Amino acid sequence: MLFFKRQLPLAIAFFFGMVGFFAQYIPHHSFEALYNELISWVRLLYAFALILGTYSLLRLHSKRIERKAPGFGYSLVLWAGFIATFAAGMYNDGRGFLAGQSDSGMLMWIYDYVFKPAGATMFSVLAFFIASAAYRTFRARTTAAGMLLASAIIVMIGRIPIGDMISEHLPILASWLMEVPNAAVKRGIFLGVALGVVATSLRIIFGIERAYLGGD
Amino acid sequence: MMRFRLKTILSAIIAASALLAYAENTAFSQDGPLPQLMPFPVNTHIEVETPQPVPLPPIDRLEAMDAPDDAGNTVILSWPAPRDEKQEQKYIIEATSDVGGPWRQVASFSAMTSFKADLPRVFGWNAPDLKTSHAIEINLAPPTRAFTDKLDESNYKKNLKLKDTLKQIEDSIKDMAPAEKDAFADQIAELRQEILELENKAPVTATRLEPDHHYYFRVIRSEGERRSPAIGVGVIPRGNWFDSGKLNNFAIALVLAGLIIFYVYRTRKKPDNIFIRRIPGLEAVEDAIGRATEMGKPIFFVHGLADMSSISTVASVNILGKITERVAEYGTSFKVTNKDPVVLAVSQETVKEAYLRMGRPDLYRDDDVFFVSQDQFSYATGVEGMILREKPASIFYFGYYFAEALLLTETGAHMGAIQISGTDSYTQLPFFITTCDYTLMGEELYAASAYLSRDPKLLASLKAQDLMKGLIIVFIIVGVILSTAGVDWMTHIMESF
Amino acid sequence: MRRSTLKKLLDLDRRWIFLTVLICAIGARFVDFELPVYPKAGVRAMYDKIEEVAAKNGTIIVSMDYDPSSKPELEPLSRALLRHAFSRKVKVIAMTHNPNGQRLAQTVLEETASEFDVKYGDDYVLLGYKAGSGTLVINMGQDFRDAFSKDHAGKDLASFAVTRELTSIAQIDYVISVSASAYWESWMIYGHDRYGFPYGVGVTGVIAPDIFPFLQTGQVTGLVGGLAGAAEYETLIKKPGMAVTGMKPQSAIHMLLVLFVLFGNFVFFYDLVLKRRQEKGHREERRT
């Protein structure tokens, strides 16, 4: 049993990891073909996993409706939304679900007039949340926080026309902050992240890191 | 004696592989009877054109080579730029798989562009003719021309196969007596006819370059109506087993891998106490769980948007396992939200195993680790709604986030939850820092698994990682100094292709 | 002020904040006030470059590489650029790398062209969308007519004055990518670096900091970042449009944010002072 729960997954991780690693360095067409084959397996895996996800979501909400848990009305909305969208997708503007995706009809209507505006609304809520977060948390508690606060204010004002009204040096200072210290920090974090990614990948390939299998 | 022999064998192997590598990269002329330079006659239809404009002089010294470091669909043509070159002139490059044609245009470019200098990985940075010789990469990997349907693709394959058969037959009867050759005449004629028919349906003639097949190229100069005679050359494109342009990258990867293996091995032999810097965010995990238990409220673990192929997701699944173990000690309600179905499956398994390890399999319920939505803002809205309704006392955010980060954390902060986050998406870091109590930045996220488990092997790999970082810093400093001083060999060593 | 009042202010219900943001954003649209817009160096460089092209009667490529989601931030710049070019009789070749961008590009082009005395084919051409991004750019450099033999409507490029003589993008006097994602990089790596044409970029405010290093190295000539950059461009061509109008709410919200932060800090520190004073009072009480 341990073979299926430990050795085999580790061997698979090692094999696929190595193929992925060497695919970066071996341009040969036969290796390329092998790599493309593996990539298409991954895509296939995802298609099945999506069914799993949908099942998980729908089961959770049916249980809520059964138990009449607080807020179960939302679960009803979810089911209704799922059924309507699924039906529209299957109907496919009269072409049936075997034909290619139609670019008109009910599904597209849902996409254009429900999905897109809802997404846009959520995106614009960000402006309000930024204001609230800035008010509540941006405090000069320490010297470092104070410096951060000062730079934030300079950049915020320096990038709009009012900055020029206050002083012609303000926009220049704002640009400097963005181009020099900000870019330097970004690069530093990026290098660390890149190195971390490589090291973690190697740990997984060599089987040193195996917590993702559900245990040490 | 024995040692000597071993050495001889080794040298022989090295010499043989070097020769093989050389042969693999050399042009067609070196391994076939065809001459390297083959002047081809001017295309007939140009000759009959009346009135005929004065032809341009042809190019000189055309060379073809198999492109190094490729899959086997690329060749490189080069020739010295003629002195009388003008901006309005053009080079037309045609190709065929048969010496007799038909020729097909595969590329063209304006004069005064496309020099050897544009292909430093092939011609280097110092050759004297970098700016005076034209060079062009002809990459015809399948499918460059869209095949209209499956039928064409299968006809193409069939055509290719027939051409190979024809070539084999012709090669094998080359040395036979004329009478014996005649016996094959019908078969050959039949094959040719079939090829011709297929050629109309799905032409093989240089619509793409297949590895290990013969191809012929010719270059014609043109300026308005004026043309030059065509100059031709033959070459076989070959696939390569190593991309030498990525040698630097490969070397760095090997050094890092070597360091990790070395330190892990050393720790296994004598496990010494490896120091690891305190990460306050991870220290606070215990408090966050304790607080939720005291308040009798649930704990949320919110996955980021990336899928399982992203390292940040792997790191967060590792952390999820460790957090679940702590949660199991207290028996607090624990919920995990997922955006990706594969991450969902892995998370369910991780949580189940962690409960099992702590002897509390009864705490696990499938519905506590659930899928919300695959769409970014639907996911954000769904999780926000749950935070508002269930009022968790503690929320963990680990993984890769986009614009939804602030939407989630600000809602959590509004509900008064203790929030601990870890992400490597640096555009979202400012939002996490302002709204969460603790934030793991960048690589701290990857180190978290080692930190929480204190597994000597994992800690050892962190040490290797730090050493590598030190090396990179040294390289940057030395590189900046050299580059400032105008010495650019180090820049070229580090160049990526 | 008492500490309890301060506490209330510190924990202000966020709905008040939301309401203030909303009022500010809408209010700024209706209140009439003038904002002086001063063009920054990157924006001025793009303007000057187009003037330079105009002086030699040259041709530019405007690649509108964005889709509907980033249209509000980037379209004002496209409009201003086209207005500038048309007013100075610079020939324009428009195109897009973004599959969802063709409809947007066409609308802007037609609308701005109708404001000037310019003719399709003689003064401007729309190539439309073609897949490939980086490889397309290389192709346009090697053989322009191989990459694009027809315009968006399927007419032969040889029939237009703008494109008749064109064989490579190396002949173009200035290329500008108005981009919402990584398309600007394709133009730089596969275009500018290979074929050497002058290259300018217009991007969303979030992407702009990524381009500063290339502005410093000279790989990019002219950088317009976000709506603020577009407003600066509109000011340069003396034709204020959507971007300048948009500066009002944007400035108002930025200032509001700054005020929120300053006010939050003031209350925080005032509370700290009061707390210290209270503690001091307690200690003195105990002593007496």
mmCIF file of N, CA and C in Angstrom, chain B residues 53-134:
data_model
loop_
_atom_site.group_PDB
_atom_site.id
_atom_site.type_symbol
_atom_site.label_atom_id
_atom_site.label_comp_id
_atom_site.label_asym_id
_atom_site.label_seq_id
_atom_site.Cartn_x
_atom_site.Cartn_y
_atom_site.Cartn_z
ATOM 1 N N PRO B 53 14.627 43.102 -68.178
ATOM 2 C CA PRO B 53 15.465 44.145 -67.581
ATOM 3 C C PRO B 53 16.884 43.629 -67.347
ATOM 4 N N VAL B 54 17.795 44.530 -67.200
ATOM 5 C CA VAL B 54 19.183 44.122 -66.960
ATOM 6 C C VAL B 54 19.244 43.386 -65.633
ATOM 7 N N PRO B 55 19.747 42.143 -65.602
ATOM 8 C CA PRO B 55 19.746 41.420 -64.335
ATOM 9 C C PRO B 55 20.762 41.993 -63.355
ATOM 10 N N LEU B 56 20.441 41.833 -62.070
ATOM 11 C CA LEU B 56 21.381 42.238 -61.026
ATOM 12 C C LEU B 56 22.486 41.187 -60.969
ATOM 13 N N PRO B 57 23.676 41.576 -60.522
ATOM 14 C CA PRO B 57 24.703 40.539 -60.328
ATOM 15 C C PRO B 57 24.295 39.611 -59.173
ATOM 16 N N PRO B 58 24.599 38.333 -59.292
ATOM 17 C CA PRO B 58 24.190 37.407 -58.231
ATOM 18 C C PRO B 58 25.031 37.592 -56.973
ATOM 19 N N ILE B 59 24.560 36.986 -55.884
ATOM 20 C CA ILE B 59 25.370 37.035 -54.668
ATOM 21 C C ILE B 59 26.500 36.027 -54.796
ATOM 22 N N ASP B 60 27.445 36.129 -53.887
ATOM 23 C CA ASP B 60 28.643 35.312 -53.968
ATOM 24 C C ASP B 60 28.791 34.549 -52.649
ATOM 25 N N ARG B 61 29.418 33.403 -52.712
ATOM 26 C CA ARG B 61 29.773 32.619 -51.532
ATOM 27 C C ARG B 61 28.604 32.370 -50.574
ATOM 28 N N LEU B 62 27.520 31.798 -51.116
ATOM 29 C CA LEU B 62 26.378 31.434 -50.261
ATOM 30 C C LEU B 62 26.740 30.193 -49.454
ATOM 31 N N GLU B 63 26.473 30.256 -48.147
ATOM 32 C CA GLU B 63 26.732 29.092 -47.300
ATOM 33 C C GLU B 63 25.466 28.719 -46.564
ATOM 34 N N ALA B 64 25.260 27.417 -46.382
ATOM 35 C CA ALA B 64 24.112 26.949 -45.612
ATOM 36 C C ALA B 64 24.611 26.073 -44.489
ATOM 37 N N MET B 65 24.000 26.212 -43.315
ATOM 38 C CA MET B 65 24.376 25.311 -42.226
ATOM 39 C C MET B 65 23.135 24.920 -41.450
ATOM 40 N N ASP B 66 23.197 23.760 -40.856
ATOM 41 C CA ASP B 66 22.125 23.349 -39.966
ATOM 42 C C ASP B 66 22.206 24.251 -38.744
ATOM 43 N N ALA B 67 21.061 24.785 -38.319
ATOM 44 C CA ALA B 67 21.085 25.669 -37.161
ATOM 45 C C ALA B 67 21.445 24.875 -35.921
ATOM 46 N N PRO B 68 22.354 25.397 -35.102
ATOM 47 C CA PRO B 68 22.685 24.690 -33.873
ATOM 48 C C PRO B 68 21.532 24.814 -32.873
ATOM 49 N N ASP B 69 21.453 23.918 -31.919
ATOM 50 C CA ASP B 69 20.542 24.020 -30.781
ATOM 51 C C ASP B 69 19.076 24.123 -31.178
ATOM 52 N N ASP B 70 18.646 23.360 -32.167
ATOM 53 C CA ASP B 70 17.231 23.438 -32.514
ATOM 54 C C ASP B 70 16.628 22.051 -32.619
ATOM 55 N N ALA B 71 15.310 22.033 -32.867
ATOM 56 C CA ALA B 71 14.601 20.761 -32.908
ATOM 57 C C ALA B 71 14.903 20.003 -34.188
ATOM 58 N N GLY B 72 15.359 20.707 -35.212
ATOM 59 C CA GLY B 72 15.648 20.061 -36.486
ATOM 60 C C GLY B 72 14.798 20.603 -37.608
ATOM 61 N N ASN B 73 14.276 21.817 -37.441
ATOM 62 C CA ASN B 73 13.469 22.435 -38.493
ATOM 63 C C ASN B 73 14.066 23.748 -38.968
ATOM 64 N N THR B 74 15.319 23.987 -38.604
ATOM 65 C CA THR B 74 15.891 25.288 -38.906
ATOM 66 C C THR B 74 17.245 25.162 -39.595
ATOM 67 N N VAL B 75 17.444 26.007 -40.615
ATOM 68 C CA VAL B 75 18.770 26.100 -41.222
ATOM 69 C C VAL B 75 19.152 27.580 -41.272
ATOM 70 N N ILE B 76 20.442 27.833 -41.434
ATOM 71 C CA ILE B 76 20.900 29.215 -41.503
ATOM 72 C C ILE B 76 21.651 29.421 -42.816
ATOM 73 N N LEU B 77 21.261 30.454 -43.546
ATOM 74 C CA LEU B 77 21.951 30.807 -44.789
ATOM 75 C C LEU B 77 22.753 32.074 -44.537
ATOM 76 N N SER B 78 23.939 32.138 -45.115
ATOM 77 C CA SER B 78 24.713 33.367 -44.958
ATOM 78 C C SER B 78 25.520 33.634 -46.211
ATOM 79 N N TRP B 79 25.757 34.903 -46.478
ATOM 80 C CA TRP B 79 26.577 35.314 -47.617
ATOM 81 C C TRP B 79 27.034 36.754 -47.408
ATOM 82 N N PRO B 80 28.197 37.089 -47.969
ATOM 83 C CA PRO B 80 28.683 38.462 -47.804
ATOM 84 C C PRO B 80 27.765 39.445 -48.539
ATOM 85 N N ALA B 81 27.494 40.575 -47.917
ATOM 86 C CA ALA B 81 26.633 41.579 -48.548
ATOM 87 C C ALA B 81 27.364 42.168 -49.751
ATOM 88 N N PRO B 82 26.730 42.190 -50.931
ATOM 89 C CA PRO B 82 27.393 42.754 -52.114
ATOM 90 C C PRO B 82 27.640 44.259 -51.922
ATOM 91 N N ARG B 83 28.680 44.751 -52.587
ATOM 92 C CA ARG B 83 29.028 46.163 -52.422
ATOM 93 C C ARG B 83 27.977 47.098 -53.001
ATOM 94 N N ASP B 84 27.295 46.619 -54.064
ATOM 95 C CA ASP B 84 26.329 47.509 -54.727
ATOM 96 C C ASP B 84 24.935 47.424 -54.102
ATOM 97 N N GLU B 85 24.861 46.958 -52.854
ATOM 98 C CA GLU B 85 23.562 46.785 -52.204
ATOM 99 C C GLU B 85 22.885 48.134 -51.957
ATOM 100 N N LYS B 86 21.557 48.184 -52.199
ATOM 101 C CA LYS B 86 20.802 49.419 -51.949
ATOM 102 C C LYS B 86 19.586 49.100 -51.106
ATOM 103 N N GLN B 87 19.087 50.113 -50.400
ATOM 104 C CA GLN B 87 17.974 49.894 -49.458
ATOM 105 C C GLN B 87 16.732 49.329 -50.145
ATOM 106 N N GLU B 88 16.468 49.759 -51.401
ATOM 107 C CA GLU B 88 15.225 49.316 -52.037
ATOM 108 C C GLU B 88 15.320 47.893 -52.611
ATOM 109 N N GLN B 89 16.496 47.296 -52.473
ATOM 110 C CA GLN B 89 16.625 45.923 -52.963
ATOM 111 C C GLN B 89 16.117 44.916 -51.942
ATOM 112 N N LYS B 90 15.889 43.717 -52.438
ATOM 113 C CA LYS B 90 15.327 42.670 -51.595
ATOM 114 C C LYS B 90 16.062 41.371 -51.865
ATOM 115 N N TYR B 91 16.072 40.489 -50.872
ATOM 116 C CA TYR B 91 16.562 39.135 -51.100
ATOM 117 C C TYR B 91 15.381 38.189 -51.020
ATOM 118 N N ILE B 92 15.280 37.312 -51.981
ATOM 119 C CA ILE B 92 14.207 36.322 -51.964
ATOM 120 C C ILE B 92 14.850 34.961 -51.772
ATOM 121 N N ILE B 93 14.353 34.220 -50.810
ATOM 122 C CA ILE B 93 14.924 32.903 -50.552
ATOM 123 C C ILE B 93 13.882 31.852 -50.891
ATOM 124 N N GLU B 94 14.285 30.913 -51.728
ATOM 125 C CA GLU B 94 13.379 29.853 -52.137
ATOM 126 C C GLU B 94 13.954 28.512 -51.713
ATOM 127 N N ALA B 95 13.078 27.550 -51.537
ATOM 128 C CA ALA B 95 13.538 26.236 -51.103
ATOM 129 C C ALA B 95 12.794 25.141 -51.836
ATOM 130 N N THR B 96 13.406 23.968 -51.838
ATOM 131 C CA THR B 96 12.755 22.798 -52.417
ATOM 132 C C THR B 96 13.353 21.557 -51.794
ATOM 133 N N SER B 97 12.642 20.447 -51.918
ATOM 134 C CA SER B 97 13.218 19.207 -51.412
ATOM 135 C C SER B 97 13.799 18.375 -52.558
ATOM 136 N N ASP B 98 13.573 18.821 -53.821
ATOM 137 C CA ASP B 98 14.179 18.143 -54.970
ATOM 138 C C ASP B 98 15.070 19.124 -55.708
ATOM 139 N N VAL B 99 16.205 18.634 -56.197
ATOM 140 C CA VAL B 99 17.118 19.555 -56.889
ATOM 141 C C VAL B 99 16.404 20.242 -58.051
ATOM 142 N N GLY B 100 15.512 19.503 -58.707
ATOM 143 C CA GLY B 100 14.845 20.046 -59.879
ATOM 144 C C GLY B 100 13.694 20.992 -59.568
ATOM 145 N N GLY B 101 13.365 21.202 -58.316
ATOM 146 C CA GLY B 101 12.228 22.041 -57.970
ATOM 147 C C GLY B 101 10.990 21.197 -57.791
ATOM 148 N N PRO B 102 9.776 21.746 -57.690
ATOM 149 C CA PRO B 102 9.485 23.161 -57.777
ATOM 150 C C PRO B 102 9.994 23.954 -56.570
ATOM 151 N N TRP B 103 10.368 25.182 -56.856
ATOM 152 C CA TRP B 103 10.878 26.057 -55.802
ATOM 153 C C TRP B 103 9.731 26.823 -55.167
ATOM 154 N N ARG B 104 9.884 27.078 -53.890
ATOM 155 C CA ARG B 104 8.834 27.757 -53.149
ATOM 156 C C ARG B 104 9.485 28.864 -52.320
ATOM 157 N N GLN B 105 8.912 30.053 -52.354
ATOM 158 C CA GLN B 105 9.519 31.127 -51.558
ATOM 159 C C GLN B 105 9.289 30.876 -50.081
ATOM 160 N N VAL B 106 10.343 30.872 -49.289
ATOM 161 C CA VAL B 106 10.181 30.627 -47.855
ATOM 162 C C VAL B 106 10.501 31.862 -47.020
ATOM 163 N N ALA B 107 11.193 32.804 -47.602
ATOM 164 C CA ALA B 107 11.497 34.025 -46.851
ATOM 165 C C ALA B 107 11.945 35.103 -47.816
ATOM 166 N N SER B 108 11.875 36.339 -47.338
ATOM 167 C CA SER B 108 12.470 37.426 -48.098
ATOM 168 C C SER B 108 12.732 38.545 -47.116
ATOM 169 N N PHE B 109 13.717 39.348 -47.398
ATOM 170 C CA PHE B 109 13.963 40.490 -46.509
ATOM 171 C C PHE B 109 14.621 41.627 -47.270
ATOM 172 N N SER B 110 14.469 42.830 -46.739
ATOM 173 C CA SER B 110 15.022 44.004 -47.403
ATOM 174 C C SER B 110 16.529 44.016 -47.267
ATOM 175 N N ALA B 111 17.175 44.520 -48.293
ATOM 176 C CA ALA B 111 18.624 44.671 -48.235
ATOM 177 C C ALA B 111 18.966 45.609 -47.087
ATOM 178 N N MET B 112 20.167 45.550 -46.615
ATOM 179 C CA MET B 112 20.665 46.355 -45.499
ATOM 180 C C MET B 112 20.102 45.898 -44.147
ATOM 181 N N THR B 113 19.326 44.791 -44.114
ATOM 182 C CA THR B 113 18.889 44.254 -42.818
ATOM 183 C C THR B 113 19.352 42.801 -42.722
ATOM 184 N N SER B 114 19.113 42.194 -41.532
ATOM 185 C CA SER B 114 19.458 40.778 -41.300
ATOM 186 C C SER B 114 20.930 40.475 -41.542
ATOM 187 N N PHE B 115 21.729 40.780 -40.541
ATOM 188 C CA PHE B 115 23.156 40.485 -40.638
ATOM 189 C C PHE B 115 23.542 39.384 -39.662
ATOM 190 N N LYS B 116 24.763 38.901 -39.797
ATOM 191 C CA LYS B 116 25.269 37.895 -38.867
ATOM 192 C C LYS B 116 25.211 38.400 -37.429
ATOM 193 N N ALA B 117 25.341 39.714 -37.269
ATOM 194 C CA ALA B 117 25.324 40.306 -35.933
ATOM 195 C C ALA B 117 23.995 40.049 -35.222
ATOM 196 N N ASP B 118 22.923 39.776 -36.009
ATOM 197 C CA ASP B 118 21.624 39.513 -35.393
ATOM 198 C C ASP B 118 21.542 38.111 -34.795
ATOM 199 N N LEU B 119 22.509 37.275 -35.104
ATOM 200 C CA LEU B 119 22.478 35.903 -34.592
ATOM 201 C C LEU B 119 23.751 35.603 -33.796
ATOM 202 N N PRO B 120 23.919 36.297 -32.657
ATOM 203 C CA PRO B 120 25.181 36.148 -31.916
ATOM 204 C C PRO B 120 25.418 34.730 -31.409
ATOM 205 N N ARG B 121 24.330 33.961 -31.168
ATOM 206 C CA ARG B 121 24.553 32.620 -30.633
ATOM 207 C C ARG B 121 25.173 31.703 -31.690
ATOM 208 N N VAL B 122 25.059 32.090 -32.963
ATOM 209 C CA VAL B 122 25.644 31.282 -34.031
ATOM 210 C C VAL B 122 27.006 31.833 -34.432
ATOM 211 N N PHE B 123 27.050 33.148 -34.595
ATOM 212 C CA PHE B 123 28.276 33.749 -35.145
ATOM 213 C C PHE B 123 29.135 34.473 -34.108
ATOM 214 N N GLY B 124 28.668 34.487 -32.850
ATOM 215 C CA GLY B 124 29.461 35.118 -31.809
ATOM 216 C C GLY B 124 29.363 36.638 -31.845
ATOM 217 N N TRP B 125 30.207 37.286 -31.039
ATOM 218 C CA TRP B 125 30.163 38.742 -30.939
ATOM 219 C C TRP B 125 31.362 39.404 -31.599
ATOM 220 N N ASN B 126 32.314 38.588 -32.017
ATOM 221 C CA ASN B 126 33.581 39.200 -32.430
ATOM 222 C C ASN B 126 34.002 38.932 -33.874
ATOM 223 N N ALA B 127 33.239 38.106 -34.611
ATOM 224 C CA ALA B 127 33.665 37.785 -35.977
ATOM 225 C C ALA B 127 33.792 39.069 -36.800
ATOM 226 N N PRO B 128 34.778 39.127 -37.710
ATOM 227 C CA PRO B 128 35.023 40.384 -38.441
ATOM 228 C C PRO B 128 33.888 40.756 -39.405
ATOM 229 N N ASP B 129 33.128 39.732 -39.877
ATOM 230 C CA ASP B 129 32.128 40.031 -40.902
ATOM 231 C C ASP B 129 30.707 40.142 -40.348
ATOM 232 N N LEU B 130 30.580 40.398 -39.030
ATOM 233 C CA LEU B 130 29.244 40.444 -38.414
ATOM 234 C C LEU B 130 28.321 41.439 -39.084
ATOM 235 N N LYS B 131 28.885 42.580 -39.473
ATOM 236 C CA LYS B 131 28.056 43.655 -40.018
ATOM 237 C C LYS B 131 28.091 43.685 -41.550
ATOM 238 N N THR B 132 28.928 42.803 -42.141
ATOM 239 C CA THR B 132 29.071 42.858 -43.591
ATOM 240 C C THR B 132 28.549 41.609 -44.281
ATOM 241 N N SER B 133 28.136 40.607 -43.483
ATOM 242 C CA SER B 133 27.581 39.401 -44.085
ATOM 243 C C SER B 133 26.123 39.239 -43.661
ATOM 244 N N HIS B 134 25.294 38.922 -44.636
ATOM 245 C CA HIS B 134 23.895 38.663 -44.323
ATOM 246 C C HIS B 134 23.760 37.266 -43.751
#
